[in-house]
C-alpha angles and dihedrals in degrees: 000000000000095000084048095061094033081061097043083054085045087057098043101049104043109066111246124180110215105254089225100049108006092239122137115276102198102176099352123105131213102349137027114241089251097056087043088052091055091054103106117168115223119187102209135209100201121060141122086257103065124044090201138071095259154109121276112116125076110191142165092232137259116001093250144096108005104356089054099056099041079058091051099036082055097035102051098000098065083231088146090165079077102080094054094068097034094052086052092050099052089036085067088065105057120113115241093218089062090077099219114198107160134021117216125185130204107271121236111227109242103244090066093031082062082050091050120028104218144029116244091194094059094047089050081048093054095044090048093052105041084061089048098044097230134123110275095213117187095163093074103076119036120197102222091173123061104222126188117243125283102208091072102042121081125245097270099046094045107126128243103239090191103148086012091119140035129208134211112197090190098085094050133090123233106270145049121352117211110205113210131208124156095223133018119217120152091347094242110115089045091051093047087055087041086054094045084052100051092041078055096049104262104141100178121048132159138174152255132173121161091225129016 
């Protein structure tokens, strides 16, 4: 409790624009209300990642605006508070029949966790499933490639990330398997993790990204 309210001072007292708007935050971490406010989970039929008409991807929506820049602010800013308001978020929009019961994000491989010191994509993981309820369960996909990132290659050059990734069935539940990225761009990445996981026995498996 105490280090709760000696970070809330902290807040107050150092000047910090929102990463979504650039107003000032004062107290509040991560996000402004209003940028909270705009955070609106969609669960989506169409996507690289499904061949049929149905539900499997949960999103906050477009990678622009403010989505775009609370991706960019956690992802390169080292604004990890971030993912505590966006996991919840995303966590909102998840379908109860889908039975959820562990959420797995995309590894990093270790040469670039070392760069960077942390994986967004796991913090995202462990907000969205505390609000869930669910096992955040890194341990389940390893990255054994290192890959560059997708997101700034064009669609031609994007790289194939087949036996990128292997899975270990052994840390999950039985039931539904939420993947977790924190932006979708050609699906790959995502469908390289989605093929580790069935070789590995996982037979339902759904989506989440923060921004496609």
């Amino acid at each position: 409790m105490a280090c709760e309210w000696w970070a809330a001072l902290t807040r107050t007292l150092l000047p910090r624009a929102c990463p979504g708007c650039g107003q000032q935050l004062g107290p509040e971490a991560g996000l402004c209300p209003g940028c909270r406010a705009a955070l609106r989970p969609q669960v989506q039929v169409h996507s690289p990642l499904c061949s049929r008409v149905e539900p499997h991807l949960v999103t906050l929506g477009a990678y622009r605006g403010v989505l775009r820049r609370s991706v960019r602010a956690l992802k390169y800013g080292g604004a990890r508070d971030l993912a505590g308001i966006l996991g919840p978020a995303l966590a909102r929009g998840v379908p109860l029949e889908w039975g959820v019961t562990a959420v797995v994000p995309v590894p990093l491989h270790v040469s670039r966790l070392r760069e960077r010191g942390f994986n967004q994509a796991e913090l995202l993981a462990c907000g969205l499933a505390q609000e869930l309820g669910v096992p955040c369960v890194p341990q389940a996909l390893t990255r054994r490639r290192a890959g560059v990132s997708q997101a700034r290659q064009q669609g031609a050059q994007r790289q194939n990330f087949h036996g990128h990734f292997q899975a270990d069935f052994r840390h999950l539940p039985p039931g539904g398997v939420l993947l977790l990225d924190d932006v979708l761009t050609s699906g790959r990445t995502l469908l390289a993790c989605r093929d580790a996981l069935q070789d590995a026995g996982v037979n339902r498996l759904y989506y989440a990204v923060v921004a496609r």
